[in-house]
Amino acid sequence: MIESVSLHLVRGLPVINKGDSLADLIQSRFELLDGDLICIASTVVSKSEGRVRELSSYTPCERALAIAKNLGKDPRFVQAVLEESSEILLDRPFLLVVTRFGHVCVNAGIDQSNVPPGKILLLPENPSLSAEMIRRELNRDCPVIITDTCGRPFRFGVTGVAIGWSGLSPIRDWREATDIHGRKLEITLEAVADEIAGMANLLMGEAGDSTPAVVVRGLPRFDGGGSMFMPEEQDVIRAILSSK
Ligand code: GDP
Ligand code: MN
Ligand code: MN
Ligand code: MN
């Protein structure tokens, strides 16, 4: 049972540039303890990995031109989305895609907020690998979650979700646990990494607060591996979208 947790903003982080060590920047500003979990906004992970691109560097293909015309978007932006995607699930009224690392989101998560004008920011190529590399640079034993702010189907509002993780199982398996009447749970898998990312994202803010890292203290260890990305063959919603 989780009795209580506390979340703490890491203050004073600078504008992040290619090559910056997020691990060092964070651990020099916040006294980490073993077992603290660190949430980091994908925006700054991308910046540290040099994933900033000039919009003008993209040359739109025929398909990008057609989609862009339909959406009233910049064809170079659409081209960038196509290049970051392994599959397009919807091309109107917005671009819903599967990124190359398996995350389903709008516009391949390409961001124009918190980046200079004329530039775009791609998501990290492999956010779980990014999380692992950051974790290895820490002087303490801390799981790491890379977050992004995403919309969700069926509901208003964006929330933070986990797009990469290292040092924890992103899913908590409740199967075989018993409910208050002694009945065994059969299917409940809890997306703990998303739950944690959601709360961390609440502290980070979306605009100019400059607070892309949050330390979560007091969680149990969620041991084990696993992924949050549902394989295509299990995903009934994706099958319906793909058949359109
Ligand atoms: P996303 O959710 O990963 O797309 O990231 P956001 O663009 O919503 O930014 C999350 C937080 O990180 C906000 O508090 C931003 O102000 C902050 N942020 C974005 N870029 C930087 C940066 O280069 N340095 C710092 N210190 N904060 C940043
Ligand atoms: Mn942003
Ligand atoms: Mn984002
Ligand atoms: Mn955000």
mmCIF file of N, CA and C and ligand atoms in Angstrom, residues 42-43 109 111 148-149, ligand 3:
data_model
loop_
_atom_site.group_PDB
_atom_site.id
_atom_site.type_symbol
_atom_site.label_atom_id
_atom_site.label_comp_id
_atom_site.label_asym_id
_atom_site.label_seq_id
_atom_site.Cartn_x
_atom_site.Cartn_y
_atom_site.Cartn_z
ATOM 1 N N SER A 42 10.078 15.492 -21.673
ATOM 2 C CA SER A 42 10.744 15.089 -22.917
ATOM 3 C C SER A 42 11.352 16.284 -23.644
ATOM 4 N N THR A 43 10.723 17.446 -23.491
ATOM 5 C CA THR A 43 11.241 18.651 -24.148
ATOM 6 C C THR A 43 12.729 18.855 -23.859
ATOM 7 N N GLY A 109 4.298 14.014 -31.527
ATOM 8 C CA GLY A 109 4.827 14.695 -30.343
ATOM 9 C C GLY A 109 5.746 15.860 -30.668
ATOM 10 N N ASP A 111 7.004 19.396 -31.050
ATOM 11 C CA ASP A 111 6.601 20.503 -30.198
ATOM 12 C C ASP A 111 7.112 21.821 -30.758
ATOM 13 N N ASP A 148 5.684 13.310 -21.444
ATOM 14 C CA ASP A 148 5.239 14.305 -22.413
ATOM 15 C C ASP A 148 3.787 14.640 -22.096
ATOM 16 N N THR A 149 3.382 15.829 -22.473
ATOM 17 C CA THR A 149 1.990 16.223 -22.291
ATOM 18 C C THR A 149 1.208 15.789 -23.521
HETATM 19 MN MN MN B 3 5.557 17.870 -25.697
#
